[in-house]
PDB file of C-alpha atoms and ligand atoms in Angstrom:
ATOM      1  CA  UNK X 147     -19.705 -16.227 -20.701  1.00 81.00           C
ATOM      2  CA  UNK X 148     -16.007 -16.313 -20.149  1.00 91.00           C
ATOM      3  CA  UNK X 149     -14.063 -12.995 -18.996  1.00 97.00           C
ATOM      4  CA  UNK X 150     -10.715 -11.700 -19.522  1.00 98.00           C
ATOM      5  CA  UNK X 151      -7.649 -11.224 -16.292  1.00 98.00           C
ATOM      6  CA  UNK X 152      -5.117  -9.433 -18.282  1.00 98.00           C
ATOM      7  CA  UNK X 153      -2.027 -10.692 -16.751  1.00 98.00           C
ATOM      8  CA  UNK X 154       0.479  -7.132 -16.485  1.00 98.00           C
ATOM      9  CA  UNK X 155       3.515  -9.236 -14.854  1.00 98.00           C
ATOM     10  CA  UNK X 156       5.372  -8.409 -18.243  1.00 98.00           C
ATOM     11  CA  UNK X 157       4.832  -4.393 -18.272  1.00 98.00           C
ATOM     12  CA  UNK X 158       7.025  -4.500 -15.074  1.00 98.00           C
ATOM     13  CA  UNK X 159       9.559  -7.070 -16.644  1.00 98.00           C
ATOM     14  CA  UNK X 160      10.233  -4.119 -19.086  1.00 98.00           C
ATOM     15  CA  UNK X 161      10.572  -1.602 -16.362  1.00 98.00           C
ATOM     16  CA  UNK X 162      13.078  -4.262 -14.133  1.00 97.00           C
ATOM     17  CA  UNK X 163      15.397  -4.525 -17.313  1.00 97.00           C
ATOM     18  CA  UNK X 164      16.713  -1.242 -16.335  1.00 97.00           C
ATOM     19  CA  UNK X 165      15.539  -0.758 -12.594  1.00 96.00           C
ATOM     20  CA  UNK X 166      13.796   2.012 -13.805  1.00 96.00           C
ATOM     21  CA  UNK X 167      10.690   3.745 -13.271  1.00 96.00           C
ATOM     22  CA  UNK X 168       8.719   2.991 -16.538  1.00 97.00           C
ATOM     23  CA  UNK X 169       6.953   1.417 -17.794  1.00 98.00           C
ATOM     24  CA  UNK X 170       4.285   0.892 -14.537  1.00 98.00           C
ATOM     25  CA  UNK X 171       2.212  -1.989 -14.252  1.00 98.00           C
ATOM     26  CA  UNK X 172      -0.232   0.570 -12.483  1.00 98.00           C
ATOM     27  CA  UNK X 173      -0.832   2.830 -15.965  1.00 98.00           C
ATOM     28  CA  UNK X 174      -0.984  -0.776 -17.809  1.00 98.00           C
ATOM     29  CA  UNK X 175      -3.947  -2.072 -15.572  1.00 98.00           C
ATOM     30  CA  UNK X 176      -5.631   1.141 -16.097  1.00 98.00           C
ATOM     31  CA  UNK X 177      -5.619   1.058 -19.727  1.00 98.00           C
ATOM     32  CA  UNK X 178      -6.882  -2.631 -19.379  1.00 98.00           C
ATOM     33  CA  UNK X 179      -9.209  -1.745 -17.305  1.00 98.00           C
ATOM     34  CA  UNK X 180     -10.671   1.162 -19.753  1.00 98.00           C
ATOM     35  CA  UNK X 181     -10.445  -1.576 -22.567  1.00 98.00           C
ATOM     36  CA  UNK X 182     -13.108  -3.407 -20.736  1.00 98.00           C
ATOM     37  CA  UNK X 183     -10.985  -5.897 -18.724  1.00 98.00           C
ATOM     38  CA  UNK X 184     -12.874  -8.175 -16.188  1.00 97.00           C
ATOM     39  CA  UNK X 185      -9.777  -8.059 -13.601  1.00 98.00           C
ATOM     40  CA  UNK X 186      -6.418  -7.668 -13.241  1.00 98.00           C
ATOM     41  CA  UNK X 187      -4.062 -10.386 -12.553  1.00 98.00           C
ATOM     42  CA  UNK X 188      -0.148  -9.981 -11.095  1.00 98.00           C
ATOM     43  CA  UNK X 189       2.353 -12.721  -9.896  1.00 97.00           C
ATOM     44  CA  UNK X 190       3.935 -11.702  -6.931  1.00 97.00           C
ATOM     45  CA  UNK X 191       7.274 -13.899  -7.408  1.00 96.00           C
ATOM     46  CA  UNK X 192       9.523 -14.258  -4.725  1.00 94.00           C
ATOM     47  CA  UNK X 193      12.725 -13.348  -6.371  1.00 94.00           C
ATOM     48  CA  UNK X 194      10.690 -10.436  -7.310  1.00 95.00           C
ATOM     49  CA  UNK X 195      12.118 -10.655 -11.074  1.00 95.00           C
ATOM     50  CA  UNK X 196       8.633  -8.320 -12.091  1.00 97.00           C
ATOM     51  CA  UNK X 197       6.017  -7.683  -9.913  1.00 98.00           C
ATOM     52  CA  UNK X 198       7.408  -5.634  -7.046  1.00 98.00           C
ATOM     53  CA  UNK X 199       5.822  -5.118  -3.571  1.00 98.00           C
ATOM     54  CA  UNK X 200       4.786  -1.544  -4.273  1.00 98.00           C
ATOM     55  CA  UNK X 201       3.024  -2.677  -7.860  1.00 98.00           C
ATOM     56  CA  UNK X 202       0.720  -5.169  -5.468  1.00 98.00           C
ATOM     57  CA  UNK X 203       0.196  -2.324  -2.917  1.00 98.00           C
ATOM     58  CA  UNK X 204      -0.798   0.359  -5.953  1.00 98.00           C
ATOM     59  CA  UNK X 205      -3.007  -2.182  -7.562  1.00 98.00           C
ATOM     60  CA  UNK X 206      -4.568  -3.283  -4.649  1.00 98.00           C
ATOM     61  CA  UNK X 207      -5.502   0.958  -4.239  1.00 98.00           C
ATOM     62  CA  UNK X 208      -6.370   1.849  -7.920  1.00 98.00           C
ATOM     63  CA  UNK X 209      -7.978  -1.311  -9.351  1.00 98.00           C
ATOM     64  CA  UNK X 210     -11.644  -0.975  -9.609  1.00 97.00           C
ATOM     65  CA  UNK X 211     -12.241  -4.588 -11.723  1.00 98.00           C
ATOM     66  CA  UNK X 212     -10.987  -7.996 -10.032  1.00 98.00           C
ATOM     67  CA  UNK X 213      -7.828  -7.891  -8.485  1.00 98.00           C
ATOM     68  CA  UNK X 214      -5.987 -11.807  -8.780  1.00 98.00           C
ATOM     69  CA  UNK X 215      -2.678 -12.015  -7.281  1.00 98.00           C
ATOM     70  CA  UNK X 216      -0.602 -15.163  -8.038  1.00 98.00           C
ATOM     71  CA  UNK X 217       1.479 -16.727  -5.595  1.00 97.00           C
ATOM     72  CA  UNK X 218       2.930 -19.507  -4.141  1.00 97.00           C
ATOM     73  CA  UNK X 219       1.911 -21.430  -0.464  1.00 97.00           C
ATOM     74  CA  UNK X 220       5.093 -19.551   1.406  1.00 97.00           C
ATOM     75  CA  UNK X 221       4.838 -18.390   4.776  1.00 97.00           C
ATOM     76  CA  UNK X 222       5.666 -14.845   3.443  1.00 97.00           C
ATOM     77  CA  UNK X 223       3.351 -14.391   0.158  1.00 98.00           C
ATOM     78  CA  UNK X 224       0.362 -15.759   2.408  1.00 98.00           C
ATOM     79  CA  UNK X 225       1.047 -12.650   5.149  1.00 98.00           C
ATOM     80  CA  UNK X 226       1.273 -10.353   2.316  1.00 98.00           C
ATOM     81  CA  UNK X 227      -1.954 -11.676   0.982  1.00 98.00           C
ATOM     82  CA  UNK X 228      -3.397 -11.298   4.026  1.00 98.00           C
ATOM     83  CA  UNK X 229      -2.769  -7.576   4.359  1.00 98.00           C
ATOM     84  CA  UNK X 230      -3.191  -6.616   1.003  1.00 98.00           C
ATOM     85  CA  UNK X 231      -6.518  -8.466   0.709  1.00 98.00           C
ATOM     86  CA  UNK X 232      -6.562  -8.784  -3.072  1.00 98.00           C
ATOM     87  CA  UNK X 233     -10.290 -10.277  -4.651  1.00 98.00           C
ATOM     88  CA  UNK X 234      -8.780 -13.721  -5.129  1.00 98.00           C
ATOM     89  CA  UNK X 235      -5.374 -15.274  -5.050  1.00 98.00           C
ATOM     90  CA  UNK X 236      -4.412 -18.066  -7.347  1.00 98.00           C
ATOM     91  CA  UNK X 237      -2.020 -20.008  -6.159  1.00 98.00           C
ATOM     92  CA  UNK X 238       0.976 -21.591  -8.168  1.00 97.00           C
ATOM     93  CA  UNK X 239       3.817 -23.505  -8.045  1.00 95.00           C
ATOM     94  CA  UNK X 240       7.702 -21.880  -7.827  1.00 86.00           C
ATOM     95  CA  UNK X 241      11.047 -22.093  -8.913  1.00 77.00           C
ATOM     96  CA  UNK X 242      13.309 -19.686  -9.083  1.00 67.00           C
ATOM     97  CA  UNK X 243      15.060 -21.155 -11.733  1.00 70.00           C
ATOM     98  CA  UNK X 244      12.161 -21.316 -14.503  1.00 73.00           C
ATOM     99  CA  UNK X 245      11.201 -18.990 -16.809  1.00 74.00           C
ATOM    100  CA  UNK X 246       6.948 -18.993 -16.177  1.00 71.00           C
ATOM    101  CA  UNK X 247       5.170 -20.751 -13.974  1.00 69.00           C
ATOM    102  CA  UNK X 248       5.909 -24.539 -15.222  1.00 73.00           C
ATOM    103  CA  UNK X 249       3.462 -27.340 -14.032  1.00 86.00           C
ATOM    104  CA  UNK X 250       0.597 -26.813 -11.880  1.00 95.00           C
ATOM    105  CA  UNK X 251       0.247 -27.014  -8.032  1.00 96.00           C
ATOM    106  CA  UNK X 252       0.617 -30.105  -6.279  1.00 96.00           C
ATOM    107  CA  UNK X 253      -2.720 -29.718  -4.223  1.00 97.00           C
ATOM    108  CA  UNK X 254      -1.864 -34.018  -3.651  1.00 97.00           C
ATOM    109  CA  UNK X 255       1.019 -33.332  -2.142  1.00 96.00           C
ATOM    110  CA  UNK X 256       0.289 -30.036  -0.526  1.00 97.00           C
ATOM    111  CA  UNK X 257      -3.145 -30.887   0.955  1.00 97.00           C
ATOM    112  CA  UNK X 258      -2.523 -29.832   4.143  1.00 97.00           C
ATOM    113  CA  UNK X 259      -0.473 -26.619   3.980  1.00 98.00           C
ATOM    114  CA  UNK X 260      -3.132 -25.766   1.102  1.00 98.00           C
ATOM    115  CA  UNK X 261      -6.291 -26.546   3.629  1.00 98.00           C
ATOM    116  CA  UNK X 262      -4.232 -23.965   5.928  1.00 98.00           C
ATOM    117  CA  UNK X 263      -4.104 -21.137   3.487  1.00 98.00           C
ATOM    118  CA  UNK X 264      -7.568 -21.346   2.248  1.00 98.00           C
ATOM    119  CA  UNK X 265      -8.897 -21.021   5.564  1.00 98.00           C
ATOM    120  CA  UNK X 266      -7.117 -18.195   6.132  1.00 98.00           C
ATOM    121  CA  UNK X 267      -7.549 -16.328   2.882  1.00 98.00           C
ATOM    122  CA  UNK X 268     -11.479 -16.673   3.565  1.00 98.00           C
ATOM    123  CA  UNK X 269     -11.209 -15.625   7.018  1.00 98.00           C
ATOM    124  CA  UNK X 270     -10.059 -12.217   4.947  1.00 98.00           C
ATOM    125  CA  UNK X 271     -12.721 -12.524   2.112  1.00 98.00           C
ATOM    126  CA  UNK X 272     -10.136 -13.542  -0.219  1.00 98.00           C
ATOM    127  CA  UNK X 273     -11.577 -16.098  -3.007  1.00 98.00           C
ATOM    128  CA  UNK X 274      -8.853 -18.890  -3.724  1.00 98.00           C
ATOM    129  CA  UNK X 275      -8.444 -20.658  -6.672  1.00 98.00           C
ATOM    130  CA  UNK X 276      -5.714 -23.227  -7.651  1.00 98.00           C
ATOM    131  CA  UNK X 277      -2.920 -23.502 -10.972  1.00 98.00           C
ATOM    132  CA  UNK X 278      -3.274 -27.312 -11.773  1.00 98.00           C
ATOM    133  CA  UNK X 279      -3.557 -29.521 -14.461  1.00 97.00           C
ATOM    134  CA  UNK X 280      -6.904 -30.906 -15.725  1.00 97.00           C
ATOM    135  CA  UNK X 281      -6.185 -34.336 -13.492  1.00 97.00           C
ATOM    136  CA  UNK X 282      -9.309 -35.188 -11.013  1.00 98.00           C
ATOM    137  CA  UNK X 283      -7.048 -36.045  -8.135  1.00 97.00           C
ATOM    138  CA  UNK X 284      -6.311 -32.463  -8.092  1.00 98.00           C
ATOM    139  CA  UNK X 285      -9.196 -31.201  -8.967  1.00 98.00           C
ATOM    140  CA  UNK X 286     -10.682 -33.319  -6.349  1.00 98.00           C
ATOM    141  CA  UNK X 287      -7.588 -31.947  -3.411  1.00 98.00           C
ATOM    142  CA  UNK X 288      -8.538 -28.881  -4.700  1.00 98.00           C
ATOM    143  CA  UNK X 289     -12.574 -29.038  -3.742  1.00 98.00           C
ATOM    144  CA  UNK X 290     -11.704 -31.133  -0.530  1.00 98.00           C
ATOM    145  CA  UNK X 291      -9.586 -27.914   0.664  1.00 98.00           C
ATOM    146  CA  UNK X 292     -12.333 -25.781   0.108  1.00 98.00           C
ATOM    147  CA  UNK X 293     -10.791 -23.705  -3.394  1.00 98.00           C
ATOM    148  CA  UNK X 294     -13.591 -21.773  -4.514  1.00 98.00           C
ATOM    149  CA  UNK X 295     -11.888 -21.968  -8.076  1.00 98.00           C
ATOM    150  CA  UNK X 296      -9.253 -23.772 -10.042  1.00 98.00           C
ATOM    151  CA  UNK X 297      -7.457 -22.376 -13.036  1.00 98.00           C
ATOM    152  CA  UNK X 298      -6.834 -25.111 -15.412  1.00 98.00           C
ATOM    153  CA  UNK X 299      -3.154 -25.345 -16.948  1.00 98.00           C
ATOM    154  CA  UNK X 300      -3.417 -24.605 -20.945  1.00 98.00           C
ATOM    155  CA  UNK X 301       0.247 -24.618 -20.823  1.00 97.00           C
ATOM    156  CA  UNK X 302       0.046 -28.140 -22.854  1.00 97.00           C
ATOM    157  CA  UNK X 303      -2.276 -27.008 -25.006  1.00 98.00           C
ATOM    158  CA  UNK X 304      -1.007 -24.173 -26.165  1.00 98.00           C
ATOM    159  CA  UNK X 305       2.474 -26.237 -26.860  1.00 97.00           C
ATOM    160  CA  UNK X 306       0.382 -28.607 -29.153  1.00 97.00           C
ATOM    161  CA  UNK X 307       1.700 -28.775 -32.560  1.00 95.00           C
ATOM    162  CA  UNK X 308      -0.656 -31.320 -34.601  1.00 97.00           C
ATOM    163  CA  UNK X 309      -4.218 -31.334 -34.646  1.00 97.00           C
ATOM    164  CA  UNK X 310      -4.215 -34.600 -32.735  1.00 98.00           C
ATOM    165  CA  UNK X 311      -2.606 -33.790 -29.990  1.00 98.00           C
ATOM    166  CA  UNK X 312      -4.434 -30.177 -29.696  1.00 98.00           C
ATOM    167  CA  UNK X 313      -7.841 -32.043 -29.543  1.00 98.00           C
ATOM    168  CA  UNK X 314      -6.307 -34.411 -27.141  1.00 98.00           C
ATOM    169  CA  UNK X 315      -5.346 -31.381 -24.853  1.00 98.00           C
ATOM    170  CA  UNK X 316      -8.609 -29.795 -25.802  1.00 98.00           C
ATOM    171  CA  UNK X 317     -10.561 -33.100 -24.540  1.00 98.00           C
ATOM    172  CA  UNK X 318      -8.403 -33.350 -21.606  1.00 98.00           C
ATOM    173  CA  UNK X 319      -9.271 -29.674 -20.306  1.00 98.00           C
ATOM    174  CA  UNK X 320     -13.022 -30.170 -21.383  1.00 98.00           C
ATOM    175  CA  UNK X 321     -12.761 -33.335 -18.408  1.00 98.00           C
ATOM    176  CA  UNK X 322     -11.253 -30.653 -15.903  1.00 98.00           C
ATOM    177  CA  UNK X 323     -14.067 -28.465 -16.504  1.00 98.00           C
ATOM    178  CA  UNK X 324     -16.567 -31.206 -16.110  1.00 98.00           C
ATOM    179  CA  UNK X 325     -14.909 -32.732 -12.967  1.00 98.00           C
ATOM    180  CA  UNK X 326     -14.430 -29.167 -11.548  1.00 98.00           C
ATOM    181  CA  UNK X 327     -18.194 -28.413 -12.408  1.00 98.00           C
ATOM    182  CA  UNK X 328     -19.245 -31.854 -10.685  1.00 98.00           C
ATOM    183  CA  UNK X 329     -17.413 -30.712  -7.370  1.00 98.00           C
ATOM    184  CA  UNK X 330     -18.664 -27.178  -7.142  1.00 98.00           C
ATOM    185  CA  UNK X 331     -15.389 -25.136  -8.499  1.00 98.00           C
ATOM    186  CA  UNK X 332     -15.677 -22.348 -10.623  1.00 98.00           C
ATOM    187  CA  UNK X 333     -13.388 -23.383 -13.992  1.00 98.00           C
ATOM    188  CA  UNK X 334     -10.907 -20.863 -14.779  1.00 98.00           C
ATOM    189  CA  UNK X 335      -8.156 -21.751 -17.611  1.00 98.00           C
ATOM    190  CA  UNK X 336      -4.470 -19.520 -18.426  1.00 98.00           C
ATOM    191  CA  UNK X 337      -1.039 -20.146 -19.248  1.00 97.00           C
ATOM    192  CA  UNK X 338       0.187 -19.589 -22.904  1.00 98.00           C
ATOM    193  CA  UNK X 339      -3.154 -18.381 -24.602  1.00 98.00           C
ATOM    194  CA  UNK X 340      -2.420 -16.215 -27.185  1.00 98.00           C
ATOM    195  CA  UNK X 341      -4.425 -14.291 -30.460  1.00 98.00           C
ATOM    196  CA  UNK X 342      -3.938 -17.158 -32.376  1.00 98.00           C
ATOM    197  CA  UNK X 343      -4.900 -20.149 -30.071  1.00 98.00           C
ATOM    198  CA  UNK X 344      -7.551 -18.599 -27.556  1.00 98.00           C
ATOM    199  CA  UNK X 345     -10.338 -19.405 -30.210  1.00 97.00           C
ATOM    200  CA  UNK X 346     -11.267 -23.114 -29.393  1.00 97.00           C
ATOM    201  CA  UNK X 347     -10.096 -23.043 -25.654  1.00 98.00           C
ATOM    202  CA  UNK X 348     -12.678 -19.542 -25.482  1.00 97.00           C
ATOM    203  CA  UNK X 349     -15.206 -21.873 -27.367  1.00 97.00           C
ATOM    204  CA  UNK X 350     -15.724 -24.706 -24.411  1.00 97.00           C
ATOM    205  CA  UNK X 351     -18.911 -23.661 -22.322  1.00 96.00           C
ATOM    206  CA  UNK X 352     -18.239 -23.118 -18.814  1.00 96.00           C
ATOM    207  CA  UNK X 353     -14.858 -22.058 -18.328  1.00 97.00           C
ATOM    208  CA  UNK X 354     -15.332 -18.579 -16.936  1.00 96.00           C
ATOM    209  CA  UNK X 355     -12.145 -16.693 -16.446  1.00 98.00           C
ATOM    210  CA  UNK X 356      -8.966 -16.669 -18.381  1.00 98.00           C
ATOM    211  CA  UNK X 357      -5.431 -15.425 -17.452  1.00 98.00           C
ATOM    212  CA  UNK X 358      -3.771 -14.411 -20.228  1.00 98.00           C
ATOM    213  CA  UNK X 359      -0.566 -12.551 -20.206  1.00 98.00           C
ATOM    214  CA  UNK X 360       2.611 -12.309 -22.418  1.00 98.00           C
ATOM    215  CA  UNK X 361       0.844 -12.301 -25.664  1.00 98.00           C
ATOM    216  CA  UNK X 362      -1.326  -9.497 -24.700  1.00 98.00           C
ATOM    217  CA  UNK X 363       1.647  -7.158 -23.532  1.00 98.00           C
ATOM    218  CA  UNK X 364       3.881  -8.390 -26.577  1.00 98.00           C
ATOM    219  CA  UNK X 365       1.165  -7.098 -28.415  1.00 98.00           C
ATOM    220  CA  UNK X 366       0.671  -4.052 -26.620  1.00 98.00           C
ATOM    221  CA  UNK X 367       4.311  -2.648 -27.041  1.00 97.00           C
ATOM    222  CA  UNK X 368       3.112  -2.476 -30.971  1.00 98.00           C
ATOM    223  CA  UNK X 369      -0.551  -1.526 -30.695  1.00 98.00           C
ATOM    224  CA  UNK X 370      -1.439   0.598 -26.803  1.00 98.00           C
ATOM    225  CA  UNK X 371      -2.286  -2.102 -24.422  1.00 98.00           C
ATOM    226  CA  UNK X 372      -6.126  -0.938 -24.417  1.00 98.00           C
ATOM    227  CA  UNK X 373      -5.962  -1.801 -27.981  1.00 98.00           C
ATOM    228  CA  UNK X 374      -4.418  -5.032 -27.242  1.00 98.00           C
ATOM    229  CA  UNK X 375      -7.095  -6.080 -24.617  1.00 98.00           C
ATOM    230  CA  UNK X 376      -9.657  -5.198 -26.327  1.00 98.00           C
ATOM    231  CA  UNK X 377      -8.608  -7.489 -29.721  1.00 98.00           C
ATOM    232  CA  UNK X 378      -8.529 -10.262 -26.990  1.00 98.00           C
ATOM    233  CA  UNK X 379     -11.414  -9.672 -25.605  1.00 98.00           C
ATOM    234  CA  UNK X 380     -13.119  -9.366 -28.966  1.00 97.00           C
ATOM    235  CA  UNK X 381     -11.596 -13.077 -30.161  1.00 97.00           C
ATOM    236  CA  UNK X 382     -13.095 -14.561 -25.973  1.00 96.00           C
ATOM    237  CA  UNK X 383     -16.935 -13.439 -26.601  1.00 91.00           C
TER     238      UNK X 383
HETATM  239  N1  PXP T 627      -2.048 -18.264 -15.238  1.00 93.48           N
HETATM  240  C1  PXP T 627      -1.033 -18.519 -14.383  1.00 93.48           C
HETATM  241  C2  PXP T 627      -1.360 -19.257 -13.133  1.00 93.48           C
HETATM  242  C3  PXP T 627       0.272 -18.063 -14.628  1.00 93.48           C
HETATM  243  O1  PXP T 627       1.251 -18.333 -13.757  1.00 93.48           O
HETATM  244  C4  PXP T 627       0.512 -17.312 -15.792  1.00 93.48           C
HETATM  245  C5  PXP T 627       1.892 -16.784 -16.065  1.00 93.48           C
HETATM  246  O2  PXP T 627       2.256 -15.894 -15.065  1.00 93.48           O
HETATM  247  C6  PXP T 627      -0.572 -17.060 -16.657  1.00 93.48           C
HETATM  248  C7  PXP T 627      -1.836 -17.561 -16.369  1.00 93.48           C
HETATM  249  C8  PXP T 627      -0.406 -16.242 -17.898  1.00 93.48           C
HETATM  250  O3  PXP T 627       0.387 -16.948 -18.806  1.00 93.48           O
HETATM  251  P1  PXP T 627       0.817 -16.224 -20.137  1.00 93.48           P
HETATM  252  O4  PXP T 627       1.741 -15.103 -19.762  1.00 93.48           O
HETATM  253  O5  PXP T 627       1.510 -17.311 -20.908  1.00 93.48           O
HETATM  254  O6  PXP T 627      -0.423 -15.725 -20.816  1.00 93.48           O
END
C-alpha cells in the first residue's frame, strides 16, 4: 500500500514572505506527523527561497517518521546531506528561475556525477531516489547508478485536461512503474497531486510513496494541517 511524504516546503514559504519567525516548518511536520504521515519531505533549494538550513537541521532532530530531503547534485547540497544524514534524499533538477521543480533529472546526462553521489549517500546510510519522468532510459540510468528509488514525475498528469490525455499520462506512469519494478527500484510518484486528482494515480498497484505538497498546505491554512493530512491520507488508502 502506498504512503503519504507530506511535502512542508510551503509552511516556510509563508514564514519567508516576511522573514519572520512563523509559521515553522518544524510545528507543521509535527502535526503531520500526529495525522499519521509516513515521512516528511523538504526541498533544500539553493537560493533558499523556503526551506532554510536550520528547518533541515530541526527536522533532521525532531522527525520521528521518514525524513526525505530534496536536492539537487551540487557540490554543496551533497556535503550538507552528508552531515545531516536525512533517511533518503531525492534528488531533482534546479533553476533558480522556476517556480517548482520543472522536469525531472537528467540521470542520461548526469550518469556520472549521479554514480558519485549515490555512492556516497550510501556510504552514510542515506537511501537515494531520483525526480524523473516515466522514460526507461532514465529509469534504466537511474538502476545502473545504483538509486534505490525513483519518484516518478506526475507533473504531466496532473496538467491533463481531457480524459484522453489523463489516461495517456496515467498509462505512461503505469510503464515507469513496471520498468522501475523490472530493474529493482522502489516506485515513488509526486509533483502536483492534489484532493481532487490523487484518486486514480493512488489507485495503480505498486507505487509506494507519494510527495505531495502545495495542495496539502493550501488546504491546511483553512482546515489545521493534521486535518489536511489526514483527508489525504484518507483519499491514498
Ligand atoms: N516531488 C518533488 C520531487 C518535488 O520537487 C515537489 C515539489 O517540491 C513535490 C514532489 C511536491 O509537489 P507539489 O507541491 O506540487 O505537491
Amino acid at each position: 500500500m502506498a504512503v503519504l511524504n507530506v511535502n512542508i516546503d510551503h509552511v516556510a514559504t509563508i514564514r519567508q514572505a516576511r522573514l519572520a519567525d512563523e509559521p515553522d516548518p518544524v510545528w507543521a511536520a509535527a502535526q503531520c506527523e500526529l495525522a499519521g504521515a509516513n515521512g516528511i519531505t523538504v526541498h533544500l533549494r539553493e537560493d533558499r527561497r523556503h526551506i532554510c538550513d536550520r528547518d533541515v537541521e530541526v527536522l533532521k532532530q525532531t522527525v520521528a517518521c521518514k525524513f526525505n530531503l530534496e536536492m539537487c547534485l551540487s557540490e554543496p547540497m551533497v556535503k550538507i546531506a552528508e552531515r545531516i544524514r536525512p533517511d533518503q534524499v531525492t534528488l531533482v533538477p534546479e533553476k533558480r528561475e522556476e517556480l517548482t521543480t520543472e522536469g525531472g533529472l537528467d540521470c542520461v546526462k548526469h550518469k556520472k556525477r549521479l554514480a558519485q553521489v549515490v555512492q556516497r549517500m550510501h556510504k552514510k546510510g542515506i537511501l537515494v531516489s531520483t525526480f524523473i519522468v516515466p522514460d526507461p532510459d532514465q529509469i534504466v540510468a537511474s538502476a545502473d547508478t545504483g538509486c534505490d528509488a525513483i519518484e516518478l514525475h506526475t507533473g504531466m498528469y496532473a496538467n491533463a485536461s481531457t480524459p484522453r490525455t489523463i489516461q495517456r499520462r496515467i498509462n505512461e506512469l503505469i510503464k515507469g512503474r513496471d520498468c522501475g519494478t523490472e530493474h529493482g527500484l522502489i516506485v515513488h510518484a509526486g509533483h502536483g497531486l492534489t484532493y481532487r486528482n490523487i484518486e486514480p494515480i493512488a489507485a495503480i498497484d505498486g507505487l509506494c510513496e507519494f510527495n505531495i505538497g502545495h495542495s496539502i498546505v493550501s488546504r491546511a491554512v483553512l482546515v489545521g494541517m493534521r486535518e489536511a493530512t489526514e483527508l489525504m491520507i484518507a483519499l491514498i488508502y
